[in-house]
PDB file of C-alpha atoms and ligand atoms in Angstrom:
ATOM      1  CA  MET A   1    -133.560 -87.150 -82.581  1.00  0.00           C
ATOM      2  CA  LEU A   2    -133.403 -83.475 -83.571  1.00  0.00           C
ATOM      3  CA  SER A   3    -131.735 -81.080 -80.089  1.00  0.00           C
ATOM      4  CA  GLU A   4    -134.281 -78.125 -79.081  1.00  0.00           C
ATOM      5  CA  LYS A   5    -131.728 -75.447 -80.641  1.00  0.00           C
ATOM      6  CA  MET A   6    -131.928 -77.366 -83.744  1.00  0.00           C
ATOM      7  CA  THR A   7    -135.698 -77.854 -83.789  1.00  0.00           C
ATOM      8  CA  LYS A   8    -135.877 -74.510 -83.258  1.00  0.00           C
ATOM      9  CA  ALA A   9    -133.315 -73.085 -85.757  1.00  0.00           C
ATOM     10  CA  LEU A  10    -134.790 -75.162 -88.442  1.00  0.00           C
ATOM     11  CA  ASN A  11    -138.615 -74.028 -87.226  1.00  0.00           C
ATOM     12  CA  GLU A  12    -137.620 -70.562 -87.429  1.00  0.00           C
ATOM     13  CA  GLN A  13    -135.585 -71.262 -91.198  1.00  0.00           C
ATOM     14  CA  VAL A  14    -138.592 -73.441 -92.512  1.00  0.00           C
ATOM     15  CA  ALA A  15    -140.664 -69.312 -91.736  1.00  0.00           C
ATOM     16  CA  PHE A  16    -137.207 -67.911 -93.168  1.00  0.00           C
ATOM     17  CA  GLU A  17    -138.053 -69.811 -96.938  1.00  0.00           C
ATOM     18  CA  LEU A  18    -142.095 -69.098 -96.578  1.00  0.00           C
ATOM     19  CA  TYR A  19    -141.099 -65.122 -96.367  1.00  0.00           C
ATOM     20  CA  SER A  20    -138.881 -65.814 -99.385  1.00  0.00           C
ATOM     21  CA  GLY A  21    -141.524 -66.985-101.156  1.00  0.00           C
ATOM     22  CA  TYR A  22    -143.736 -63.929 -99.807  1.00  0.00           C
ATOM     23  CA  ILE A  23    -140.933 -62.066-101.558  1.00  0.00           C
ATOM     24  CA  TYR A  24    -140.971 -63.458-105.135  1.00  0.00           C
ATOM     25  CA  TRP A  25    -144.724 -63.105-104.883  1.00  0.00           C
ATOM     26  CA  SER A  26    -144.714 -59.295-103.776  1.00  0.00           C
ATOM     27  CA  MET A  27    -142.045 -59.264-106.791  1.00  0.00           C
ATOM     28  CA  ALA A  28    -144.272 -61.108-109.990  1.00  0.00           C
ATOM     29  CA  GLY A  29    -147.011 -58.979-108.429  1.00  0.00           C
ATOM     30  CA  TRP A  30    -144.414 -55.449-108.949  1.00  0.00           C
ATOM     31  CA  CYS A  31    -143.138 -56.848-112.595  1.00  0.00           C
ATOM     32  CA  ALA A  32    -146.780 -58.227-113.776  1.00  0.00           C
ATOM     33  CA  ASP A  33    -148.051 -54.801-113.394  1.00  0.00           C
ATOM     34  CA  ARG A  34    -145.828 -53.135-115.146  1.00  0.00           C
ATOM     35  CA  GLY A  35    -146.242 -55.460-118.140  1.00  0.00           C
ATOM     36  CA  LEU A  36    -143.614 -57.275-116.878  1.00  0.00           C
ATOM     37  CA  ASN A  37    -144.836 -60.442-117.514  1.00  0.00           C
ATOM     38  CA  GLY A  38    -141.698 -62.247-118.177  1.00  0.00           C
ATOM     39  CA  ALA A  39    -140.133 -61.468-114.894  1.00  0.00           C
ATOM     40  CA  ALA A  40    -142.726 -61.927-113.357  1.00  0.00           C
ATOM     41  CA  ASN A  41    -143.034 -65.509-114.357  1.00  0.00           C
ATOM     42  CA  TRP A  42    -139.087 -65.718-113.213  1.00  0.00           C
ATOM     43  CA  MET A  43    -140.365 -64.766-109.707  1.00  0.00           C
ATOM     44  CA  MET A  44    -143.310 -67.358-109.668  1.00  0.00           C
ATOM     45  CA  MET A  45    -141.094 -69.751-110.262  1.00  0.00           C
ATOM     46  CA  GLN A  46    -138.837 -68.925-107.783  1.00  0.00           C
ATOM     47  CA  ALA A  47    -141.347 -68.845-105.021  1.00  0.00           C
ATOM     48  CA  GLY A  48    -142.174 -72.289-106.341  1.00  0.00           C
ATOM     49  CA  GLU A  49    -138.990 -72.923-105.470  1.00  0.00           C
ATOM     50  CA  GLU A  50    -139.071 -71.171-102.211  1.00  0.00           C
ATOM     51  CA  LEU A  51    -141.603 -72.999-100.977  1.00  0.00           C
ATOM     52  CA  PHE A  52    -139.954 -76.301-101.664  1.00  0.00           C
ATOM     53  CA  HIS A  53    -137.538 -75.617 -99.666  1.00  0.00           C
ATOM     54  CA  ALA A  54    -140.017 -75.053 -97.249  1.00  0.00           C
ATOM     55  CA  HIS A  55    -141.248 -78.027 -97.406  1.00  0.00           C
ATOM     56  CA  LYS A  56    -138.226 -80.385 -97.435  1.00  0.00           C
ATOM     57  CA  MET A  57    -137.084 -78.256 -94.231  1.00  0.00           C
ATOM     58  CA  ASN A  58    -140.670 -79.407 -92.383  1.00  0.00           C
ATOM     59  CA  ALA A  59    -140.554 -83.178 -93.695  1.00  0.00           C
ATOM     60  CA  TYR A  60    -137.195 -83.574 -92.095  1.00  0.00           C
ATOM     61  CA  VAL A  61    -138.193 -81.498 -88.761  1.00  0.00           C
ATOM     62  CA  ILE A  62    -140.817 -84.280 -88.641  1.00  0.00           C
ATOM     63  CA  GLU A  63    -138.626 -87.089 -89.355  1.00  0.00           C
ATOM     64  CA  ARG A  64    -136.481 -86.621 -87.214  1.00  0.00           C
ATOM     65  CA  GLY A  65    -138.779 -86.375 -84.040  1.00  0.00           C
ATOM     66  CA  GLY A  66    -138.250 -82.495 -83.592  1.00  0.00           C
ATOM     67  CA  ARG A  67    -141.327 -80.721 -82.988  1.00  0.00           C
ATOM     68  CA  ALA A  68    -142.627 -78.528 -86.046  1.00  0.00           C
ATOM     69  CA  LYS A  69    -144.116 -75.430 -84.917  1.00  0.00           C
ATOM     70  CA  MET A  70    -145.279 -72.728 -87.790  1.00  0.00           C
ATOM     71  CA  LEU A  71    -143.822 -69.019 -87.190  1.00  0.00           C
ATOM     72  CA  LYS A  72    -145.186 -65.877 -87.602  1.00  0.00           C
ATOM     73  CA  ILE A  73    -144.083 -64.675 -91.221  1.00  0.00           C
ATOM     74  CA  ASP A  74    -143.852 -60.910 -91.969  1.00  0.00           C
ATOM     75  CA  GLU A  75    -145.191 -58.877 -94.843  1.00  0.00           C
ATOM     76  CA  PRO A  76    -142.875 -58.694 -97.631  1.00  0.00           C
ATOM     77  CA  ARG A  77    -141.337 -54.493 -99.550  1.00  0.00           C
ATOM     78  CA  PHE A  78    -144.152 -54.033-101.909  1.00  0.00           C
ATOM     79  CA  GLU A  79    -142.645 -51.601-103.222  1.00  0.00           C
ATOM     80  CA  TRP A  80    -139.346 -50.888-105.728  1.00  0.00           C
ATOM     81  CA  GLY A  81    -137.783 -48.348-108.371  1.00  0.00           C
ATOM     82  CA  SER A  82    -136.825 -50.253-111.674  1.00  0.00           C
ATOM     83  CA  LEU A  83    -136.304 -54.161-112.378  1.00  0.00           C
ATOM     84  CA  LEU A  84    -132.639 -53.785-111.712  1.00  0.00           C
ATOM     85  CA  GLU A  85    -133.569 -53.156-107.891  1.00  0.00           C
ATOM     86  CA  VAL A  86    -135.997 -55.735-108.050  1.00  0.00           C
ATOM     87  CA  PHE A  87    -133.051 -57.966-108.606  1.00  0.00           C
ATOM     88  CA  GLN A  88    -130.682 -56.896-106.333  1.00  0.00           C
ATOM     89  CA  ASN A  89    -133.166 -56.849-103.451  1.00  0.00           C
ATOM     90  CA  ALA A  90    -133.870 -60.626-104.493  1.00  0.00           C
ATOM     91  CA  LEU A  91    -129.691 -60.812-104.616  1.00  0.00           C
ATOM     92  CA  GLU A  92    -129.124 -58.980-100.628  1.00  0.00           C
ATOM     93  CA  HIS A  93    -131.810 -61.383 -99.770  1.00  0.00           C
ATOM     94  CA  GLU A  94    -130.735 -64.512-100.904  1.00  0.00           C
ATOM     95  CA  ARG A  95    -127.346 -63.486 -99.457  1.00  0.00           C
ATOM     96  CA  SER A  96    -128.783 -62.532 -96.070  1.00  0.00           C
ATOM     97  CA  VAL A  97    -130.616 -66.621 -96.582  1.00  0.00           C
ATOM     98  CA  THR A  98    -127.293 -67.908 -97.307  1.00  0.00           C
ATOM     99  CA  SER A  99    -125.190 -66.519 -93.901  1.00  0.00           C
ATOM    100  CA  ARG A 100    -128.501 -68.257 -92.069  1.00  0.00           C
ATOM    101  CA  ILE A 101    -128.409 -71.570 -94.288  1.00  0.00           C
ATOM    102  CA  ASN A 102    -123.994 -71.224 -93.315  1.00  0.00           C
ATOM    103  CA  ASN A 103    -125.241 -70.549 -89.314  1.00  0.00           C
ATOM    104  CA  LEU A 104    -127.608 -74.027 -89.451  1.00  0.00           C
ATOM    105  CA  VAL A 105    -124.388 -76.117 -90.532  1.00  0.00           C
ATOM    106  CA  ASP A 106    -122.110 -73.909 -87.856  1.00  0.00           C
ATOM    107  CA  LEU A 107    -124.860 -74.959 -85.052  1.00  0.00           C
ATOM    108  CA  ALA A 108    -125.245 -79.626 -86.493  1.00  0.00           C
ATOM    109  CA  VAL A 109    -121.503 -79.059 -86.289  1.00  0.00           C
ATOM    110  CA  ALA A 110    -121.593 -78.037 -82.890  1.00  0.00           C
ATOM    111  CA  GLU A 111    -123.895 -80.217 -81.481  1.00  0.00           C
ATOM    112  CA  ARG A 112    -122.263 -83.210 -84.321  1.00  0.00           C
ATOM    113  CA  ASP A 113    -126.051 -83.606 -85.679  1.00  0.00           C
ATOM    114  CA  HIS A 114    -124.064 -85.281 -88.494  1.00  0.00           C
ATOM    115  CA  ALA A 115    -127.999 -85.829 -90.091  1.00  0.00           C
ATOM    116  CA  SER A 116    -128.491 -82.047 -89.822  1.00  0.00           C
ATOM    117  CA  THR A 117    -125.048 -81.301 -91.568  1.00  0.00           C
ATOM    118  CA  THR A 118    -125.188 -83.940 -94.010  1.00  0.00           C
ATOM    119  CA  PHE A 119    -129.060 -82.770 -94.878  1.00  0.00           C
ATOM    120  CA  LEU A 120    -127.900 -78.935 -95.285  1.00  0.00           C
ATOM    121  CA  GLN A 121    -125.236 -79.450 -97.403  1.00  0.00           C
ATOM    122  CA  TRP A 122    -128.451 -79.450-100.217  1.00  0.00           C
ATOM    123  CA  TYR A 123    -129.422 -76.054 -99.013  1.00  0.00           C
ATOM    124  CA  VAL A 124    -125.742 -74.728 -98.954  1.00  0.00           C
ATOM    125  CA  THR A 125    -125.546 -76.111-102.556  1.00  0.00           C
ATOM    126  CA  GLU A 126    -128.825 -74.341-103.357  1.00  0.00           C
ATOM    127  CA  GLN A 127    -127.245 -70.969-102.002  1.00  0.00           C
ATOM    128  CA  VAL A 128    -124.733 -71.291-104.920  1.00  0.00           C
ATOM    129  CA  GLU A 129    -127.811 -71.173-107.482  1.00  0.00           C
ATOM    130  CA  GLU A 130    -129.824 -68.966-106.471  1.00  0.00           C
ATOM    131  CA  GLU A 131    -126.833 -66.386-105.904  1.00  0.00           C
ATOM    132  CA  SER A 132    -125.461 -67.226-109.266  1.00  0.00           C
ATOM    133  CA  ASN A 133    -129.141 -66.793-110.912  1.00  0.00           C
ATOM    134  CA  ALA A 134    -129.552 -63.137-109.822  1.00  0.00           C
ATOM    135  CA  GLU A 135    -125.973 -61.893-110.348  1.00  0.00           C
ATOM    136  CA  ASN A 136    -126.278 -62.810-113.580  1.00  0.00           C
ATOM    137  CA  ILE A 137    -129.687 -60.724-114.211  1.00  0.00           C
ATOM    138  CA  ILE A 138    -128.352 -58.368-112.477  1.00  0.00           C
ATOM    139  CA  ASN A 139    -125.028 -57.817-114.977  1.00  0.00           C
ATOM    140  CA  GLN A 140    -127.413 -58.616-118.169  1.00  0.00           C
ATOM    141  CA  LEU A 141    -129.763 -55.336-116.658  1.00  0.00           C
ATOM    142  CA  LYS A 142    -127.079 -53.387-115.990  1.00  0.00           C
ATOM    143  CA  LEU A 143    -125.397 -53.846-119.596  1.00  0.00           C
ATOM    144  CA  ILE A 144    -128.406 -52.561-121.103  1.00  0.00           C
ATOM    145  CA  GLY A 145    -129.175 -49.687-118.575  1.00  0.00           C
ATOM    146  CA  ASN A 146    -132.486 -47.736-119.817  1.00  0.00           C
ATOM    147  CA  ASP A 147    -132.937 -49.501-123.499  1.00  0.00           C
ATOM    148  CA  GLY A 148    -136.381 -51.089-123.698  1.00  0.00           C
ATOM    149  CA  ARG A 149    -135.906 -52.981-126.365  1.00  0.00           C
ATOM    150  CA  GLY A 150    -132.958 -54.572-124.299  1.00  0.00           C
ATOM    151  CA  LEU A 151    -135.400 -54.769-121.202  1.00  0.00           C
ATOM    152  CA  LEU A 152    -138.080 -56.454-123.569  1.00  0.00           C
ATOM    153  CA  MET A 153    -135.127 -59.488-124.960  1.00  0.00           C
ATOM    154  CA  ILE A 154    -134.293 -60.039-121.031  1.00  0.00           C
ATOM    155  CA  ASP A 155    -138.513 -60.026-120.300  1.00  0.00           C
ATOM    156  CA  ARG A 156    -138.389 -62.640-123.377  1.00  0.00           C
ATOM    157  CA  GLU A 157    -135.868 -64.554-121.382  1.00  0.00           C
ATOM    158  CA  LEU A 158    -137.493 -64.761-118.041  1.00  0.00           C
ATOM    159  CA  ALA A 159    -140.461 -65.732-119.024  1.00  0.00           C
ATOM    160  CA  THR A 160    -139.313 -68.959-120.128  1.00  0.00           C
ATOM    161  CA  ARG A 161    -138.339 -70.402-116.533  1.00  0.00           C
ATOM    162  CA  THR A 162    -140.136 -72.948-115.011  1.00  0.00           C
ATOM    163  CA  PHE A 163    -140.305 -75.273-112.290  1.00  0.00           C
ATOM    164  CA  THR A 164    -141.935 -78.590-111.476  1.00  0.00           C
ATOM    165  CA  TRP A 165    -142.339 -79.282-107.471  1.00  0.00           C
ATOM    166  CA  PRO A 166    -139.849 -82.575-107.481  1.00  0.00           C
ATOM    167  CA  ALA A 167    -141.688 -86.287-107.183  1.00  0.00           C
ATOM    168  CA  PRO A 168    -142.124 -87.349-103.839  1.00  0.00           C
ATOM    169  CA  ALA A 169    -138.901 -90.060-104.676  1.00  0.00           C
ATOM    170  CA  ALA A 170    -136.610 -87.226-105.108  1.00  0.00           C
ATOM    171  CA  ASP A 171    -138.151 -85.574-101.994  1.00  0.00           C
ATOM    172  CA  ALA A 172    -134.997 -86.841-100.206  1.00  0.00           C
ATOM    173  CA  THR A 173    -137.700 -86.634 -97.166  1.00  0.00           C
TER     174      THR A 173
HETATM  175 FE1  LIG B   1    -134.657 -71.312 -99.734  1.00  0.00          FE
HETATM  176 FE2  LIG B   1    -134.163 -68.235-102.375  1.00  0.00          FE
HETATM  177  O1  LIG B   1    -133.249 -69.605-100.835  1.00  0.00           O
END
């Protein structure tokens, strides 16, 4: 069974993952408003991943006998200056998620909660990918600078991103 402290920390992270989804939905809206439909798609797919992160963690709390509590979700940022700034903000956010996941692992280790330590490894690995994805796009956006054709090419590439909600068997919940 989860400790009260671990339950509280995981419930807070569930809300933060939902907040992440909110942020990416907001970014998708900003991109779509500027005709960057590929980037909007990328953000929608990212938001889908965030909702899954929240779902998976909430299911774990319940499975381990913790009391799942739905906490308040903050309103995300609404405006950005450029697509580069959007992705820089996304990277900054992902780094804060990584730091929170690391804190959760530290707590699990301190409590000798081996099941939670193992469960959280999935998120540790996921964060490596999340940061790397944003970094790669930032590098491409920096390369093209103010070149409109380059921006359209990147937008076309971002349009190809997909996300499928994992089947229950692969859900590990
Ligand atoms: Fe769920 Fe982007 O971290």
